[in-house]
XYZ file of C-alpha atoms in Angstrom:
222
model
C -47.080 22.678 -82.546
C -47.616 25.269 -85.965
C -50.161 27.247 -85.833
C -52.654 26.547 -88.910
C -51.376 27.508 -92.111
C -47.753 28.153 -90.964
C -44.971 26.121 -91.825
C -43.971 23.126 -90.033
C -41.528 23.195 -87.885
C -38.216 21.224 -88.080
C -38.658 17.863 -86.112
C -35.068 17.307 -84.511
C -34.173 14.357 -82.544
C -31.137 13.884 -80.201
C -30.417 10.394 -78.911
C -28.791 10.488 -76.309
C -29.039 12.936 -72.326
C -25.166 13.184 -71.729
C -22.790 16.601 -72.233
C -23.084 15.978 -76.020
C -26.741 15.362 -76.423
C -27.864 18.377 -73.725
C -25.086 20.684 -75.197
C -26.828 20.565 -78.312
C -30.289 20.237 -76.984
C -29.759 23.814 -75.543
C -29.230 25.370 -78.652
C -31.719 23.561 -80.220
C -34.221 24.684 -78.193
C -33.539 28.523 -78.619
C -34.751 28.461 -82.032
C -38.343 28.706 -82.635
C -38.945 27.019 -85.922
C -37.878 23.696 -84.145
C -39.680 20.994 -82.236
C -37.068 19.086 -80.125
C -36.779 15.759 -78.444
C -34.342 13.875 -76.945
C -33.806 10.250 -76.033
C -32.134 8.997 -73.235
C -31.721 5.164 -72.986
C -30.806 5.158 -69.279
C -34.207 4.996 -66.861
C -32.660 8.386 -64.905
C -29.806 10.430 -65.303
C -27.462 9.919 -62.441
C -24.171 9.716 -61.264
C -22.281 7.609 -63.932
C -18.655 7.897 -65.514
C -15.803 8.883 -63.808
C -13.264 11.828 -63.096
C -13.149 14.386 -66.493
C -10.462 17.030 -67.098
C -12.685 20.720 -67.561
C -10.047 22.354 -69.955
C -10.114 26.070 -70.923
C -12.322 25.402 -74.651
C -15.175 23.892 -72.385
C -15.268 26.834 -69.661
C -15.337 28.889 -72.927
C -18.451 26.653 -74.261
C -20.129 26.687 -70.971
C -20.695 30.572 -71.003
C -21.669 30.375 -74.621
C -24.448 27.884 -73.395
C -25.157 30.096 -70.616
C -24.844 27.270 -67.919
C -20.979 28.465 -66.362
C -22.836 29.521 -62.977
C -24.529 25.778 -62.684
C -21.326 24.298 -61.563
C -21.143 24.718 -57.930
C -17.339 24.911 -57.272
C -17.340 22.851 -54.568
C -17.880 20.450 -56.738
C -14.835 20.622 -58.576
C -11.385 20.316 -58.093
C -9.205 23.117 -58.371
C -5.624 24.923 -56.957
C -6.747 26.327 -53.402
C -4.873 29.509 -54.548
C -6.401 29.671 -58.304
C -3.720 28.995 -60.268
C -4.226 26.069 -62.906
C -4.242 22.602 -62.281
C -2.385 21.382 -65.188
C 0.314 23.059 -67.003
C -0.014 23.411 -70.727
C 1.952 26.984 -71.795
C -1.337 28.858 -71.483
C -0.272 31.922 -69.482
C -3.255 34.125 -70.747
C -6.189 31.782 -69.529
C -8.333 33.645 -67.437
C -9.121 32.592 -64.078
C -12.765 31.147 -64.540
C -11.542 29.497 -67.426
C -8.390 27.870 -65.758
C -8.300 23.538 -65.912
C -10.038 21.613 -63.222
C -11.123 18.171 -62.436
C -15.197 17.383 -61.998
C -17.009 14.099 -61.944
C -18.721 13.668 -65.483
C -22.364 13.969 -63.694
C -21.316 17.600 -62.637
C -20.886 18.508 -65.889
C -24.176 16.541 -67.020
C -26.086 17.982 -64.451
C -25.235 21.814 -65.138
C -26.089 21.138 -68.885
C -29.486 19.729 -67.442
C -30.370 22.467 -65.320
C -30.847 24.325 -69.277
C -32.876 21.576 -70.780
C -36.911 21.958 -71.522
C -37.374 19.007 -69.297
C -41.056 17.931 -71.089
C -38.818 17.202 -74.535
C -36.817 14.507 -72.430
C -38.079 10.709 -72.707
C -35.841 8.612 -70.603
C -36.163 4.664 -70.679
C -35.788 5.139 -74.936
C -32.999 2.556 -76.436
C -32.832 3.339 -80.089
C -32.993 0.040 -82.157
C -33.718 1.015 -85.888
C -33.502 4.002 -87.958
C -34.805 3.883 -91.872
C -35.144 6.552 -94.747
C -38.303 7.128 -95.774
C -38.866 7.922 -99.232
C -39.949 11.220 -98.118
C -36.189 11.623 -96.682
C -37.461 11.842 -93.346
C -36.210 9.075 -90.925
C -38.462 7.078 -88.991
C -37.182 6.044 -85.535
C -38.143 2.802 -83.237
C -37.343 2.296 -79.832
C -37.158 -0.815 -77.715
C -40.271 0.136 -76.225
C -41.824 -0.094 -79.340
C -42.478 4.017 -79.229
C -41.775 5.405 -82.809
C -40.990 8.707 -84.283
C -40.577 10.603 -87.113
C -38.054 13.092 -87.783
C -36.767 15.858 -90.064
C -33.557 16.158 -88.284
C -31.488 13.444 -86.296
C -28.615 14.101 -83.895
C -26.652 10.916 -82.467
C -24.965 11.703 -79.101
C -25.493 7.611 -77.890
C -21.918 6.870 -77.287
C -19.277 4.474 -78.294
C -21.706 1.800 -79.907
C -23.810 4.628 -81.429
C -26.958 3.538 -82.913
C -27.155 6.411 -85.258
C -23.331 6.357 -86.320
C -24.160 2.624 -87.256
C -26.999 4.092 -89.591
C -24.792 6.889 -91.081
C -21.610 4.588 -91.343
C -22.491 1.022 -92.082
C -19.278 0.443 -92.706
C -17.180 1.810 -89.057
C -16.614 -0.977 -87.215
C -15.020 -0.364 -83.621
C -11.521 -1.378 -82.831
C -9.246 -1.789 -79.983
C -6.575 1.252 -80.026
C -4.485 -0.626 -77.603
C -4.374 1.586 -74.915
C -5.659 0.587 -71.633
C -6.749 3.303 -68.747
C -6.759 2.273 -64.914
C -8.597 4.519 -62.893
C -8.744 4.497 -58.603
C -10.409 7.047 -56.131
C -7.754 7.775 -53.216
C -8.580 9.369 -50.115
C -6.861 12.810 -49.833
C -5.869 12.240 -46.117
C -3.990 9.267 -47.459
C -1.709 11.244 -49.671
C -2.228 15.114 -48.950
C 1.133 14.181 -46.277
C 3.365 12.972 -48.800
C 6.280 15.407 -49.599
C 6.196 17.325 -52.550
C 3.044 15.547 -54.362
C 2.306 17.413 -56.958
C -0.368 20.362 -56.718
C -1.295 19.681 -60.951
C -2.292 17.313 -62.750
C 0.477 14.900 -63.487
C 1.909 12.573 -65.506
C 3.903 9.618 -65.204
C 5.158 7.472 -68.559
C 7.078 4.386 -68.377
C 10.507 4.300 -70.547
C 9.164 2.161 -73.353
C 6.258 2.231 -76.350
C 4.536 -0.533 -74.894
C 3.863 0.544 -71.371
C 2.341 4.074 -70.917
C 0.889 5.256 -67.430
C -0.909 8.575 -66.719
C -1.904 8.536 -63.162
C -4.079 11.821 -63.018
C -4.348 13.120 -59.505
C -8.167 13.568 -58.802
C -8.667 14.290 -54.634
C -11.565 13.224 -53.352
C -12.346 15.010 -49.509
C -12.801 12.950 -46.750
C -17.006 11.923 -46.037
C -17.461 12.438 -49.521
């Protein structure tokens, strides 16, 4: 809170606990003339979402955030012998910036580690936003909690709550690709002949059909 007779401080909401809304949540929080929140929908952030690629611009954004040494390594995978997991012409990556292959909670979980945890609400589904005539927006939850802000940041996914507000108009629409994704024991394939040691892909031979089939290892017990 202001002290008495200083200014008020920026009221910034993000909706929404995942890479995105904790990214920006640690920046937030590093300047003093703001008073954060964010909203998080889910009742506890936990493992959700599947295998991610880590590419060289997000190693780069992780030590800008300060947050590169919260991602154990074993919990990531990456060449035994360091060299990059998938091959894009990049000869001048450096090592600890190099591609690997997390689960998304690894990387949500590192962010977290950064985050004031007393400006987190969890169990907070956005359901309206409205300008006031002030131009502040006023926020209500499912809940029935309310808020007002100066400053709103929508990180709530594919059916966005806040992109609705901003975009009336956007409606979503099926890009007519279609992903298949499997978790395969590495004893099962680790004694196959030459399988590849990067990520790899395989496309069929005509526009219609396209398959990626992105090698993600996943050690025995685990």
């Amino acid at each position: 809170m202001s002290n008495a007779g200083s200014k008020p401080k920026l009221r910034v909401a993000i909706i929404g606990a995942g890479p995105a809304g904790l990214g920006a949540a640690i920046e937030f929080q590093k300047l003093p003339f703001v008073d954060l929140r964010i909203y998080e929908q889910a009742r506890e952030l936990r493992e959700v979402g599947a295998g991610i690629s880590i590419q060289r611009n997000t190693w780069r954004m992780l030590d800008a955030l300060g947050v590169y040494d919260n991602i154990d390594p074993s919990t990531i995978f990456s060449a035994a012998d360091g060299h990059s997991v998938q091959h894009r012409g990049q000869h001048d990556t450096p090592p600890r910036h190099k591609h690997a292959r997390a689960l998304r909670t690894v990387l949500q979980q590192a962010l977290l580690k950064a985050v004031d945890k007393t400006n987190l609400r969890l169990s907070s589904r956005l359901v309206e936003i409205r300008e006031l005539p002030n131009k502040t927006l006023s926020l209500r939850f499912e809940d029935e909690h309310t808020d007002e802000v100066d400053l709103l940041i929508g990180a709530d996914g594919v059916r966005s709550v806040v992109r609705q507000f901003s975009f009336p108009d956007h409606r979503i629409s099926y890009t007519g690709t279609t992903a298949f994704r499997a978790l395969v024991n590495a004893d099962d394939i680790l004694s196959i002949p030459n399988f590849p040691d990067a990520v790899t892909f395989w496309h069929g031979p005509t526009r219609n059909l396209r398959q990626s089939f992105k090698r993600f290892l996943v050690k025995s017990g685990k």
